[in-house]
């Protein structure tokens, strides 16, 4: 049987398609079948144009309207549910948004769902990390409709563009917001640096930094020199050194940059879960026995207050 | 106002899980089990609402075999008023748990359900959202702050780009993130008292829920290991390696 696959995309803050859609395409290709891409938001103009040029897709579905602007789980379910049974698979990225609406849809459709996959073995069998990634489970999902969230970093994005833009179908936008839920305030942290999800280099700091001032004063210049995103351990976020949305780990973001530099981070399992598939890992820590060194390609033992400025200065040369 | 808090007993977060040699599952025998940390945070949030006079009763619930009663004892020691045990020896997957919770919600009529955002064993992050769907209630996942008002609750959520505040009409489902609060420890006298408190037992049959697993775990194995790295003795040596060997800068 030919699979029919729907990929639900996400928009970045400027209305462009997030690059995770290309990872979803990679995952979808190993399922084999026709692929549709659903774009949704308050204004999807840019994203639809970009989606139409994705390689190897059949068509783009466009869900646009004011009730979709905030990405409420209830609204996304109202948008996707009417189409759901036309598909054998619906995939979306395992982001805060994806993790919010897809389980809701699964329950509405009475199907079990598969979270946060890192591999596709066949059209009903997937690999996913459990226990903070300490072990991987291979899971068979016999549901006729497979709802799956995908860990983007595990699937290198499909490159290139399609020859001609594919057709767009406009979907009816859900009319009213749900009775139960309203967005009151939306804060977005201003991004001066590359975003954690897409950066080629990530400089990440932990409790060893000692204060918010040190975090910025030591890591900021290093990150700027490497054009890197800043990340943090949970301890650093809890202590207020860094905002919540840069926490890397089991319960934060999962990143896999070309280069991850862990500074003053001990390397708890929950932190490793978010960074251990980076291509190259560097650790700077004064404790030679810190577990972070078990995953580091290059370890530097010593005081970060000395070593980090030295590293930044050497790069500036 | 009654608050229902579902809790799960999981491998303690300090212990690194290992696959069984035959790949049939995770080796748990003899290892320390604890309440899922996110559920402790959920319980703490509920207890604080009660202490602030905004809730009247906190009911803890756990689904599984007899061992999950341990988790319920901990919940009682921490301050839950009552404990419900849904007894089942089946492997309970998120959809089944959500259906059990729905059935209990229909009996108990809580105004708020506060769950952990994920259990740190299967890391699924599904149950709260599924429950909200089955009840047709509003949902706020990843809560970092909860403000109860008249007939509504405002929840600050941690998102991928910062935070957002949702206003939910009650009843509603909230799932907790790490920074919502710092859970208290149970005191010895409370642990002793909790041992004597009754635990009410229910079964999936009584609740009219089929819990047969839908997903099948074929294999559990160790993830690919990174090759061992090296220690370098200076910043200059590090940079040389990054440039010439790893070619990342
Ligand atoms: C349910 C749950 C979920 C969690 N999720 C996450 C998660 O998503 N992400 C996450 O990161 N953690 C998470 N944690 C927390 C995790 O267990 C650790 O507590 C946390 O990662 C520790 O952060 P850290 O390495 O910054 O701090 P610490 O473990 O305190 O390590 C600080 C390190 O800094 C070094 N250091 C100190 N001073 C210096 C100096 N001057 N020079 C050089 N090195 C120095 C020390 O040697 C030490 O190794 C979670 C925990 C739980 C229970």
Short mmCIF file of N, CA and C in Angstrom, two decimals, chain A residues 102-179:
data_model
loop_
_atom_site.label_atom_id
_atom_site.label_comp_id
_atom_site.label_asym_id
_atom_site.label_seq_id
_atom_site.Cartn_x
_atom_site.Cartn_y
_atom_site.Cartn_z
N UNK A 102 0.02 17.45 19.00
CA UNK A 102 -0.15 16.12 18.40
C UNK A 102 -0.74 15.08 19.35
N UNK A 103 -0.33 15.04 20.62
CA UNK A 103 -1.00 14.07 21.51
C UNK A 103 -2.50 14.36 21.66
N UNK A 104 -2.85 15.62 21.59
CA UNK A 104 -4.27 15.97 21.67
C UNK A 104 -5.02 15.38 20.49
N UNK A 105 -4.44 15.53 19.30
CA UNK A 105 -5.06 14.95 18.10
C UNK A 105 -5.13 13.43 18.23
N UNK A 106 -4.07 12.84 18.74
CA UNK A 106 -4.04 11.37 18.87
C UNK A 106 -5.22 10.89 19.71
N UNK A 107 -5.46 11.57 20.82
CA UNK A 107 -6.57 11.15 21.68
C UNK A 107 -7.91 11.38 20.99
N UNK A 108 -8.04 12.50 20.27
CA UNK A 108 -9.29 12.77 19.56
C UNK A 108 -9.57 11.70 18.52
N UNK A 109 -8.49 11.19 17.91
CA UNK A 109 -8.64 10.15 16.88
C UNK A 109 -8.52 8.75 17.46
N UNK A 110 -8.34 8.65 18.76
CA UNK A 110 -8.18 7.36 19.43
C UNK A 110 -7.08 6.50 18.81
N UNK A 111 -5.91 7.12 18.62
CA UNK A 111 -4.75 6.34 18.17
C UNK A 111 -3.59 6.61 19.13
N UNK A 112 -2.75 5.59 19.31
CA UNK A 112 -1.53 5.78 20.08
C UNK A 112 -0.57 6.59 19.24
N UNK A 113 0.28 7.40 19.86
CA UNK A 113 1.25 8.14 19.05
C UNK A 113 2.67 7.81 19.47
N UNK A 114 3.60 8.14 18.57
CA UNK A 114 5.01 7.83 18.80
C UNK A 114 5.77 9.16 18.91
N UNK A 115 6.42 9.38 20.05
CA UNK A 115 7.08 10.66 20.31
C UNK A 115 8.56 10.62 19.95
N UNK A 116 9.02 11.70 19.34
CA UNK A 116 10.44 12.04 19.32
C UNK A 116 11.31 10.96 18.69
N UNK A 117 10.99 10.57 17.45
CA UNK A 117 11.75 9.48 16.83
C UNK A 117 13.11 9.98 16.32
N UNK A 118 14.08 9.06 16.35
CA UNK A 118 15.41 9.35 15.78
C UNK A 118 15.73 8.43 14.62
N UNK A 119 14.82 7.50 14.31
CA UNK A 119 15.07 6.60 13.19
C UNK A 119 13.77 6.00 12.69
N UNK A 120 13.77 5.66 11.39
CA UNK A 120 12.61 4.99 10.78
C UNK A 120 13.10 3.64 10.29
N UNK A 121 12.52 2.56 10.80
CA UNK A 121 12.94 1.22 10.35
C UNK A 121 12.06 0.71 9.24
N UNK A 122 10.78 1.02 9.31
CA UNK A 122 9.86 0.64 8.25
C UNK A 122 8.65 1.54 8.41
N UNK A 123 7.62 1.33 7.61
CA UNK A 123 6.54 2.31 7.67
C UNK A 123 5.74 2.23 8.97
N UNK A 124 5.95 1.19 9.77
CA UNK A 124 5.28 1.20 11.08
C UNK A 124 6.24 1.04 12.25
N UNK A 125 7.53 1.08 12.00
CA UNK A 125 8.50 0.82 13.08
C UNK A 125 9.52 1.95 13.18
N UNK A 126 9.64 2.46 14.39
CA UNK A 126 10.44 3.66 14.62
C UNK A 126 11.38 3.45 15.81
N UNK A 127 12.48 4.21 15.80
CA UNK A 127 13.41 4.16 16.93
C UNK A 127 13.29 5.46 17.70
N UNK A 128 13.20 5.35 19.03
CA UNK A 128 13.11 6.57 19.84
C UNK A 128 13.89 6.41 21.14
N UNK A 129 14.55 7.50 21.57
CA UNK A 129 15.28 7.46 22.83
C UNK A 129 14.30 7.45 23.99
N UNK A 130 14.60 6.67 25.02
CA UNK A 130 13.83 6.73 26.26
C UNK A 130 14.84 6.89 27.40
N UNK A 131 14.36 7.14 28.61
CA UNK A 131 15.25 7.32 29.76
C UNK A 131 16.36 8.33 29.43
N UNK A 132 15.99 9.52 29.03
CA UNK A 132 16.95 10.57 28.72
C UNK A 132 17.98 10.13 27.68
N UNK A 133 17.57 9.24 26.80
CA UNK A 133 18.48 8.82 25.74
C UNK A 133 19.49 7.78 26.18
N UNK A 134 19.39 7.30 27.43
CA UNK A 134 20.32 6.26 27.88
C UNK A 134 20.10 4.98 27.10
N UNK A 135 18.88 4.74 26.69
CA UNK A 135 18.60 3.59 25.83
C UNK A 135 17.66 4.01 24.71
N UNK A 136 17.70 3.24 23.64
CA UNK A 136 16.81 3.49 22.51
C UNK A 136 15.84 2.33 22.38
N UNK A 137 14.59 2.65 22.13
CA UNK A 137 13.57 1.61 21.94
C UNK A 137 13.15 1.58 20.48
N UNK A 138 12.97 0.37 19.96
CA UNK A 138 12.41 0.21 18.63
C UNK A 138 10.95 -0.17 18.81
N UNK A 139 10.07 0.68 18.27
CA UNK A 139 8.65 0.58 18.60
C UNK A 139 7.83 0.37 17.33
N UNK A 140 6.92 -0.61 17.39
CA UNK A 140 6.02 -0.83 16.26
C UNK A 140 4.67 -0.18 16.57
N UNK A 141 4.18 0.61 15.63
CA UNK A 141 2.90 1.29 15.80
C UNK A 141 1.92 0.76 14.76
N UNK A 142 1.01 -0.14 15.16
CA UNK A 142 0.12 -0.74 14.18
C UNK A 142 -1.11 0.11 13.83
N UNK A 143 -1.20 1.31 14.36
CA UNK A 143 -2.38 2.14 14.09
C UNK A 143 -2.49 2.45 12.59
N UNK A 144 -3.72 2.51 12.06
CA UNK A 144 -3.88 2.86 10.64
C UNK A 144 -3.43 4.29 10.35
N UNK A 145 -3.53 5.14 11.37
CA UNK A 145 -3.02 6.51 11.26
C UNK A 145 -1.87 6.63 12.25
N UNK A 146 -0.67 6.89 11.71
CA UNK A 146 0.49 6.98 12.59
C UNK A 146 0.82 8.45 12.83
N UNK A 147 0.75 8.84 14.09
CA UNK A 147 1.06 10.21 14.47
C UNK A 147 2.42 10.19 15.14
N UNK A 148 3.35 10.97 14.59
CA UNK A 148 4.74 10.84 14.99
C UNK A 148 5.36 12.23 15.16
N UNK A 149 6.05 12.47 16.29
CA UNK A 149 6.91 13.65 16.35
C UNK A 149 8.35 13.21 16.10
N UNK A 150 9.08 14.09 15.43
CA UNK A 150 10.40 13.74 14.89
C UNK A 150 11.46 14.62 15.52
N UNK A 151 12.54 14.02 16.01
CA UNK A 151 13.67 14.80 16.50
C UNK A 151 14.48 15.27 15.28
N UNK A 152 14.39 16.54 14.99
CA UNK A 152 14.97 17.06 13.74
C UNK A 152 16.46 16.79 13.63
N UNK A 153 17.18 16.88 14.76
CA UNK A 153 18.63 16.76 14.67
C UNK A 153 19.06 15.36 14.23
N UNK A 154 18.17 14.39 14.32
CA UNK A 154 18.54 13.03 13.95
C UNK A 154 18.38 12.76 12.46
N UNK A 155 17.78 13.70 11.74
CA UNK A 155 17.53 13.51 10.31
C UNK A 155 18.13 14.69 9.54
N UNK A 156 19.29 14.51 8.91
CA UNK A 156 19.88 15.62 8.15
C UNK A 156 18.90 16.10 7.08
N UNK A 157 18.74 17.41 6.99
CA UNK A 157 17.72 17.96 6.10
C UNK A 157 17.95 17.63 4.64
N UNK A 158 16.86 17.39 3.91
CA UNK A 158 16.91 17.22 2.46
C UNK A 158 17.39 18.52 1.84
N UNK A 159 18.28 18.42 0.87
CA UNK A 159 18.80 19.63 0.21
C UNK A 159 18.01 19.91 -1.06
N UNK A 160 18.16 21.12 -1.58
CA UNK A 160 17.69 21.44 -2.92
C UNK A 160 16.25 21.88 -2.98
N UNK A 161 15.82 22.16 -4.21
CA UNK A 161 14.47 22.65 -4.45
C UNK A 161 13.82 21.85 -5.55
N UNK A 162 12.50 21.82 -5.58
CA UNK A 162 11.78 21.18 -6.67
C UNK A 162 11.88 22.05 -7.92
N UNK A 163 11.68 21.44 -9.09
CA UNK A 163 11.80 22.17 -10.35
C UNK A 163 10.71 23.25 -10.46
N UNK A 164 9.46 22.85 -10.26
CA UNK A 164 8.36 23.81 -10.34
C UNK A 164 7.65 23.88 -9.00
N UNK A 165 7.16 25.06 -8.64
CA UNK A 165 6.40 25.14 -7.39
C UNK A 165 5.15 24.25 -7.48
N UNK A 166 4.88 23.50 -6.41
CA UNK A 166 3.71 22.61 -6.42
C UNK A 166 2.44 23.41 -6.11
N UNK A 167 1.31 22.76 -6.34
CA UNK A 167 0.01 23.41 -6.12
C UNK A 167 -0.24 23.68 -4.64
N UNK A 168 -1.05 24.69 -4.38
CA UNK A 168 -1.43 25.02 -3.00
C UNK A 168 -2.93 24.82 -2.84
N UNK A 169 -3.32 24.21 -1.75
CA UNK A 169 -4.75 24.11 -1.45
C UNK A 169 -5.02 24.87 -0.16
N UNK A 170 -5.95 25.78 -0.19
CA UNK A 170 -6.27 26.54 1.02
C UNK A 170 -7.26 25.76 1.87
N UNK A 171 -6.96 25.71 3.15
CA UNK A 171 -7.84 24.98 4.07
C UNK A 171 -8.77 25.96 4.76
N UNK A 172 -9.95 25.51 5.14
CA UNK A 172 -10.80 26.40 5.94
C UNK A 172 -10.16 26.65 7.30
N UNK A 173 -10.04 27.90 7.65
CA UNK A 173 -9.45 28.26 8.95
C UNK A 173 -10.51 28.08 10.03
N UNK A 174 -10.16 27.44 11.15
CA UNK A 174 -11.14 27.32 12.23
C UNK A 174 -11.67 28.70 12.61
N UNK A 175 -13.00 28.81 12.74
CA UNK A 175 -13.59 30.14 12.86
C UNK A 175 -13.34 30.82 14.19
N UNK A 176 -13.75 30.15 15.26
CA UNK A 176 -13.65 30.84 16.55
C UNK A 176 -12.57 30.19 17.40
N UNK A 177 -11.98 30.97 18.27
CA UNK A 177 -11.07 30.42 19.25
C UNK A 177 -11.86 29.51 20.18
N UNK A 178 -11.17 28.56 20.82
CA UNK A 178 -11.91 27.67 21.72
C UNK A 178 -12.46 28.48 22.88
N UNK A 179 -13.56 28.02 23.43
CA UNK A 179 -14.13 28.63 24.63
C UNK A 179 -13.10 28.68 25.74
#
